[in-house]
Amino acid sequence: MDLSVIILIFLCGCGSALRVYLHPQTDIGGIKKVAVVPFSNLSADHFAGERVTNAFITELLIRTNVEIVEEGELVKGLKEIGIDHGSGVNLEKSLDVAKLQKLGKSLGAQGIVLGSVDQYDMVRIGAESYPVITLTVRLLDVETGGIMWMSSFSKKGGPGSIPFISAGEVYTLSELTQKVARQIVSSLGE
């Protein structure tokens, strides 16, 4: 087998699917400040939404020049529009376009990030367990209420594409969470 084919297989990895939508008239570079609403958790892991939200914010701070609304300010803004963040409410479903726009304007943000953790599990394959994460994230324009960017991503950890080379192995949910958040944030520039 040709070395370039082996390298291509290795770089592609296994078990991932990234889908990205960017509104044709969106200038992501024009976004200076965003509010990241805590991600909805649709998985069995009670803390998955919080873990993924934190990883996503970390990657936004590392990889972009966007200012992130501080969590305390976000909670205060949510209370001002009648939503209690601590009540276990699914924030994504509680925020209609008018509330999102009001929230964004009160926080001085041009965009609001909403997301959901659809799967956050360890799956057993043979004698091994591997992490699996599926996320959906979207960036809404505060001015229009429309979707500027949206990404869905599903990834499975485990061994790399070439079994005898340990590079690329991912065996923990936290490691895979960081990788998935990094790839989704990187797709903002595409």
PDB file of C-alpha atoms in Angstrom:
ATOM      1  CA  MET A   1       0.000   0.000   0.000  1.00  0.00           C
ATOM      2  CA  ASP A   2       1.276   3.472  -0.907  1.00  0.00           C
ATOM      3  CA  LEU A   3       2.541   5.559   2.048  1.00  0.00           C
ATOM      4  CA  SER A   4       0.342   8.522   1.058  1.00  0.00           C
ATOM      5  CA  VAL A   5      -2.755   6.308   1.281  1.00  0.00           C
ATOM      6  CA  ILE A   6      -1.725   5.144   4.759  1.00  0.00           C
ATOM      7  CA  ILE A   7      -1.167   8.746   5.869  1.00  0.00           C
ATOM      8  CA  LEU A   8      -4.540   9.795   4.423  1.00  0.00           C
ATOM      9  CA  ILE A   9      -6.323   6.982   6.266  1.00  0.00           C
ATOM     10  CA  PHE A  10      -4.525   7.944   9.473  1.00  0.00           C
ATOM     11  CA  LEU A  11      -5.394  11.649   9.160  1.00  0.00           C
ATOM     12  CA  CYS A  12      -9.046  11.011   8.373  1.00  0.00           C
ATOM     13  CA  GLY A  13      -9.533   9.116  11.626  1.00  0.00           C
ATOM     14  CA  CYS A  14     -12.565   7.035  12.229  1.00  0.00           C
ATOM     15  CA  GLY A  15     -16.037   7.567  13.501  1.00  0.00           C
ATOM     16  CA  SER A  16     -16.599  11.272  12.884  1.00  0.00           C
ATOM     17  CA  ALA A  17     -19.025  13.352  10.884  1.00  0.00           C
ATOM     18  CA  LEU A  18     -18.995  17.164  10.799  1.00  0.00           C
ATOM     19  CA  ARG A  19     -21.767  19.106   9.064  1.00  0.00           C
ATOM     20  CA  VAL A  20     -21.557  22.897   8.811  1.00  0.00           C
ATOM     21  CA  TYR A  21     -23.975  25.565   7.565  1.00  0.00           C
ATOM     22  CA  LEU A  22     -22.937  29.193   7.096  1.00  0.00           C
ATOM     23  CA  HIS A  23     -25.545  31.715   5.976  1.00  0.00           C
ATOM     24  CA  PRO A  24     -24.318  33.083   2.624  1.00  0.00           C
ATOM     25  CA  GLN A  25     -24.505  36.708   3.802  1.00  0.00           C
ATOM     26  CA  THR A  26     -22.871  36.158   7.181  1.00  0.00           C
ATOM     27  CA  ASP A  27     -19.606  37.833   8.103  1.00  0.00           C
ATOM     28  CA  ILE A  28     -18.423  35.866  11.129  1.00  0.00           C
ATOM     29  CA  GLY A  29     -15.491  38.282  11.436  1.00  0.00           C
ATOM     30  CA  GLY A  30     -17.967  41.051  12.268  1.00  0.00           C
ATOM     31  CA  ILE A  31     -19.010  39.301  15.472  1.00  0.00           C
ATOM     32  CA  LYS A  32     -17.143  40.856  18.397  1.00  0.00           C
ATOM     33  CA  LYS A  33     -19.119  39.552  21.385  1.00  0.00           C
ATOM     34  CA  VAL A  34     -21.270  36.459  21.931  1.00  0.00           C
ATOM     35  CA  ALA A  35     -23.321  35.001  24.747  1.00  0.00           C
ATOM     36  CA  VAL A  36     -23.022  31.229  25.082  1.00  0.00           C
ATOM     37  CA  VAL A  37     -26.238  29.838  26.557  1.00  0.00           C
ATOM     38  CA  PRO A  38     -25.608  26.624  28.539  1.00  0.00           C
ATOM     39  CA  PHE A  39     -26.057  23.694  26.157  1.00  0.00           C
ATOM     40  CA  SER A  40     -29.166  21.552  26.492  1.00  0.00           C
ATOM     41  CA  ASN A  41     -28.374  18.062  27.695  1.00  0.00           C
ATOM     42  CA  LEU A  42     -30.237  15.334  25.833  1.00  0.00           C
ATOM     43  CA  SER A  43     -27.826  12.608  26.946  1.00  0.00           C
ATOM     44  CA  ALA A  44     -27.930  10.262  29.938  1.00  0.00           C
ATOM     45  CA  ASP A  45     -24.909  11.971  31.566  1.00  0.00           C
ATOM     46  CA  HIS A  46     -26.294  14.547  34.018  1.00  0.00           C
ATOM     47  CA  PHE A  47     -23.322  16.933  33.620  1.00  0.00           C
ATOM     48  CA  ALA A  48     -22.714  16.600  29.870  1.00  0.00           C
ATOM     49  CA  GLY A  49     -24.302  19.946  28.985  1.00  0.00           C
ATOM     50  CA  GLU A  50     -22.146  21.829  31.478  1.00  0.00           C
ATOM     51  CA  ARG A  51     -18.953  20.003  30.467  1.00  0.00           C
ATOM     52  CA  VAL A  52     -19.477  20.589  26.763  1.00  0.00           C
ATOM     53  CA  THR A  53     -20.490  24.243  27.249  1.00  0.00           C
ATOM     54  CA  ASN A  54     -17.273  24.879  29.199  1.00  0.00           C
ATOM     55  CA  ALA A  55     -15.138  23.109  26.589  1.00  0.00           C
ATOM     56  CA  PHE A  56     -16.810  25.084  23.799  1.00  0.00           C
ATOM     57  CA  ILE A  57     -16.227  28.413  25.583  1.00  0.00           C
ATOM     58  CA  THR A  58     -12.594  27.477  26.218  1.00  0.00           C
ATOM     59  CA  GLU A  59     -12.041  26.747  22.530  1.00  0.00           C
ATOM     60  CA  LEU A  60     -13.805  29.981  21.502  1.00  0.00           C
ATOM     61  CA  LEU A  61     -11.468  31.941  23.763  1.00  0.00           C
ATOM     62  CA  ILE A  62      -8.376  30.121  22.477  1.00  0.00           C
ATOM     63  CA  ARG A  63      -9.207  30.128  18.764  1.00  0.00           C
ATOM     64  CA  THR A  64     -11.085  33.380  18.138  1.00  0.00           C
ATOM     65  CA  ASN A  65     -10.924  37.066  19.012  1.00  0.00           C
ATOM     66  CA  VAL A  66     -14.548  37.035  20.132  1.00  0.00           C
ATOM     67  CA  GLU A  67     -15.402  38.361  23.584  1.00  0.00           C
ATOM     68  CA  ILE A  68     -17.566  35.962  25.603  1.00  0.00           C
ATOM     69  CA  VAL A  69     -20.263  37.257  27.952  1.00  0.00           C
ATOM     70  CA  GLU A  70     -19.289  36.249  31.483  1.00  0.00           C
ATOM     71  CA  GLU A  71     -21.521  33.542  32.991  1.00  0.00           C
ATOM     72  CA  GLY A  72     -22.780  35.732  35.857  1.00  0.00           C
ATOM     73  CA  GLU A  73     -23.845  38.434  33.394  1.00  0.00           C
ATOM     74  CA  LEU A  74     -25.602  35.820  31.267  1.00  0.00           C
ATOM     75  CA  VAL A  75     -27.513  34.470  34.291  1.00  0.00           C
ATOM     76  CA  LYS A  76     -28.496  38.027  35.247  1.00  0.00           C
ATOM     77  CA  GLY A  77     -29.666  38.687  31.668  1.00  0.00           C
ATOM     78  CA  LEU A  78     -31.704  35.477  31.653  1.00  0.00           C
ATOM     79  CA  LYS A  79     -33.419  36.501  34.904  1.00  0.00           C
ATOM     80  CA  GLU A  80     -34.251  39.895  33.392  1.00  0.00           C
ATOM     81  CA  ILE A  81     -36.197  38.173  30.607  1.00  0.00           C
ATOM     82  CA  GLY A  82     -37.963  35.876  33.063  1.00  0.00           C
ATOM     83  CA  ILE A  83     -35.884  32.704  32.805  1.00  0.00           C
ATOM     84  CA  ASP A  84     -34.353  31.058  35.873  1.00  0.00           C
ATOM     85  CA  HIS A  85     -31.203  29.284  34.709  1.00  0.00           C
ATOM     86  CA  GLY A  86     -30.945  27.187  37.884  1.00  0.00           C
ATOM     87  CA  SER A  87     -34.396  25.637  37.619  1.00  0.00           C
ATOM     88  CA  GLY A  88     -33.325  22.803  35.318  1.00  0.00           C
ATOM     89  CA  VAL A  89     -35.204  24.403  32.425  1.00  0.00           C
ATOM     90  CA  ASN A  90     -34.157  23.471  28.891  1.00  0.00           C
ATOM     91  CA  LEU A  91     -32.943  26.949  27.950  1.00  0.00           C
ATOM     92  CA  GLU A  92     -32.828  26.227  24.238  1.00  0.00           C
ATOM     93  CA  LYS A  93     -36.568  25.509  24.204  1.00  0.00           C
ATOM     94  CA  SER A  94     -37.424  28.386  26.579  1.00  0.00           C
ATOM     95  CA  LEU A  95     -35.871  31.113  24.452  1.00  0.00           C
ATOM     96  CA  ASP A  96     -37.924  32.255  21.484  1.00  0.00           C
ATOM     97  CA  VAL A  97     -36.459  34.691  18.944  1.00  0.00           C
ATOM     98  CA  ALA A  98     -37.828  37.791  20.713  1.00  0.00           C
ATOM     99  CA  LYS A  99     -36.321  36.709  24.059  1.00  0.00           C
ATOM    100  CA  LEU A 100     -32.998  35.853  22.412  1.00  0.00           C
ATOM    101  CA  GLN A 101     -32.850  39.264  20.754  1.00  0.00           C
ATOM    102  CA  LYS A 102     -33.734  41.034  24.010  1.00  0.00           C
ATOM    103  CA  LEU A 103     -31.106  38.988  25.876  1.00  0.00           C
ATOM    104  CA  GLY A 104     -28.425  39.665  23.276  1.00  0.00           C
ATOM    105  CA  LYS A 105     -29.107  43.394  23.170  1.00  0.00           C
ATOM    106  CA  SER A 106     -29.105  43.702  26.968  1.00  0.00           C
ATOM    107  CA  LEU A 107     -25.711  41.945  27.070  1.00  0.00           C
ATOM    108  CA  GLY A 108     -24.226  43.936  24.179  1.00  0.00           C
ATOM    109  CA  ALA A 109     -23.698  40.763  22.134  1.00  0.00           C
ATOM    110  CA  GLN A 110     -24.018  40.475  18.356  1.00  0.00           C
ATOM    111  CA  GLY A 111     -24.487  36.712  18.530  1.00  0.00           C
ATOM    112  CA  ILE A 112     -25.942  34.061  20.793  1.00  0.00           C
ATOM    113  CA  VAL A 113     -24.630  30.501  20.777  1.00  0.00           C
ATOM    114  CA  LEU A 114     -27.120  27.723  21.518  1.00  0.00           C
ATOM    115  CA  GLY A 115     -26.272  24.050  21.562  1.00  0.00           C
ATOM    116  CA  SER A 116     -27.382  20.601  22.538  1.00  0.00           C
ATOM    117  CA  VAL A 117     -25.491  17.527  23.652  1.00  0.00           C
ATOM    118  CA  ASP A 118     -27.336  14.753  21.854  1.00  0.00           C
ATOM    119  CA  GLN A 119     -25.060  11.874  22.871  1.00  0.00           C
ATOM    120  CA  TYR A 120     -22.350  11.700  25.536  1.00  0.00           C
ATOM    121  CA  ASP A 121     -21.618   8.076  26.321  1.00  0.00           C
ATOM    122  CA  MET A 122     -19.056   5.355  26.658  1.00  0.00           C
ATOM    123  CA  VAL A 123     -19.946   2.519  24.288  1.00  0.00           C
ATOM    124  CA  ARG A 124     -18.656  -1.000  24.557  1.00  0.00           C
ATOM    125  CA  ILE A 125     -17.129  -2.582  21.474  1.00  0.00           C
ATOM    126  CA  GLY A 126     -15.778  -6.030  22.203  1.00  0.00           C
ATOM    127  CA  ALA A 127     -13.648  -5.861  25.339  1.00  0.00           C
ATOM    128  CA  GLU A 128     -13.048  -2.095  25.079  1.00  0.00           C
ATOM    129  CA  SER A 129     -15.127   0.986  25.912  1.00  0.00           C
ATOM    130  CA  TYR A 130     -14.916   4.103  23.753  1.00  0.00           C
ATOM    131  CA  PRO A 131     -16.362   7.604  24.145  1.00  0.00           C
ATOM    132  CA  VAL A 132     -19.032   8.849  21.727  1.00  0.00           C
ATOM    133  CA  ILE A 133     -20.197  12.465  21.501  1.00  0.00           C
ATOM    134  CA  THR A 134     -22.809  14.095  19.268  1.00  0.00           C
ATOM    135  CA  LEU A 135     -23.373  17.864  19.416  1.00  0.00           C
ATOM    136  CA  THR A 136     -25.431  20.447  17.593  1.00  0.00           C
ATOM    137  CA  VAL A 137     -24.404  24.106  17.904  1.00  0.00           C
ATOM    138  CA  ARG A 138     -25.770  27.245  16.267  1.00  0.00           C
ATOM    139  CA  LEU A 139     -24.939  30.938  16.271  1.00  0.00           C
ATOM    140  CA  LEU A 140     -27.887  33.318  16.071  1.00  0.00           C
ATOM    141  CA  ASP A 141     -27.735  36.918  14.873  1.00  0.00           C
ATOM    142  CA  VAL A 142     -29.090  39.138  17.668  1.00  0.00           C
ATOM    143  CA  GLU A 143     -30.208  41.788  15.172  1.00  0.00           C
ATOM    144  CA  THR A 144     -32.284  39.528  12.886  1.00  0.00           C
ATOM    145  CA  GLY A 145     -32.840  36.453  15.058  1.00  0.00           C
ATOM    146  CA  GLY A 146     -31.685  34.294  12.136  1.00  0.00           C
ATOM    147  CA  ILE A 147     -29.198  31.432  12.117  1.00  0.00           C
ATOM    148  CA  MET A 148     -25.784  32.674  10.996  1.00  0.00           C
ATOM    149  CA  TRP A 149     -23.882  29.413  11.439  1.00  0.00           C
ATOM    150  CA  MET A 150     -24.775  25.895  12.521  1.00  0.00           C
ATOM    151  CA  SER A 151     -22.753  22.755  13.008  1.00  0.00           C
ATOM    152  CA  SER A 152     -23.539  19.205  14.001  1.00  0.00           C
ATOM    153  CA  PHE A 153     -20.781  16.805  14.857  1.00  0.00           C
ATOM    154  CA  SER A 154     -20.620  13.204  15.926  1.00  0.00           C
ATOM    155  CA  LYS A 155     -17.360  11.546  16.908  1.00  0.00           C
ATOM    156  CA  LYS A 156     -16.289   8.243  18.396  1.00  0.00           C
ATOM    157  CA  GLY A 157     -13.032   7.838  20.268  1.00  0.00           C
ATOM    158  CA  GLY A 158     -10.882   4.750  20.442  1.00  0.00           C
ATOM    159  CA  PRO A 159      -7.759   3.642  18.664  1.00  0.00           C
ATOM    160  CA  GLY A 160      -6.354   5.553  15.704  1.00  0.00           C
ATOM    161  CA  SER A 161      -6.848   4.348  12.152  1.00  0.00           C
ATOM    162  CA  ILE A 162      -3.637   2.347  12.205  1.00  0.00           C
ATOM    163  CA  PRO A 163      -3.797  -0.119  15.111  1.00  0.00           C
ATOM    164  CA  PHE A 164      -0.050  -0.462  15.690  1.00  0.00           C
ATOM    165  CA  ILE A 165       0.495   3.320  15.940  1.00  0.00           C
ATOM    166  CA  SER A 166      -0.912   4.853  19.123  1.00  0.00           C
ATOM    167  CA  ALA A 167      -1.148   8.427  17.769  1.00  0.00           C
ATOM    168  CA  GLY A 168      -4.672   9.775  17.704  1.00  0.00           C
ATOM    169  CA  GLU A 169      -6.062   7.452  20.347  1.00  0.00           C
ATOM    170  CA  VAL A 170      -8.874   8.894  22.471  1.00  0.00           C
ATOM    171  CA  TYR A 171     -10.219   6.859  25.376  1.00  0.00           C
ATOM    172  CA  THR A 172     -11.885   9.397  27.688  1.00  0.00           C
ATOM    173  CA  LEU A 173     -14.999  11.531  27.351  1.00  0.00           C
ATOM    174  CA  SER A 174     -13.170  14.653  28.539  1.00  0.00           C
ATOM    175  CA  GLU A 175     -10.435  14.280  25.920  1.00  0.00           C
ATOM    176  CA  LEU A 176     -12.983  13.660  23.171  1.00  0.00           C
ATOM    177  CA  THR A 177     -15.090  16.610  24.405  1.00  0.00           C
ATOM    178  CA  GLN A 178     -12.121  18.955  23.982  1.00  0.00           C
ATOM    179  CA  LYS A 179     -11.367  17.570  20.498  1.00  0.00           C
ATOM    180  CA  VAL A 180     -14.980  17.903  19.362  1.00  0.00           C
ATOM    181  CA  ALA A 181     -15.264  21.454  20.741  1.00  0.00           C
ATOM    182  CA  ARG A 182     -12.016  22.376  18.963  1.00  0.00           C
ATOM    183  CA  GLN A 183     -13.235  20.997  15.631  1.00  0.00           C
ATOM    184  CA  ILE A 184     -16.616  22.719  15.878  1.00  0.00           C
ATOM    185  CA  VAL A 185     -15.068  26.089  16.762  1.00  0.00           C
ATOM    186  CA  SER A 186     -12.563  25.651  13.923  1.00  0.00           C
ATOM    187  CA  SER A 187     -15.490  25.200  11.529  1.00  0.00           C
ATOM    188  CA  LEU A 188     -16.590  28.785  12.291  1.00  0.00           C
ATOM    189  CA  GLY A 189     -13.881  29.989   9.933  1.00  0.00           C
ATOM    190  CA  GLU A 190     -14.921  27.729   7.054  1.00  0.00           C
TER     191      GLU A 190
END
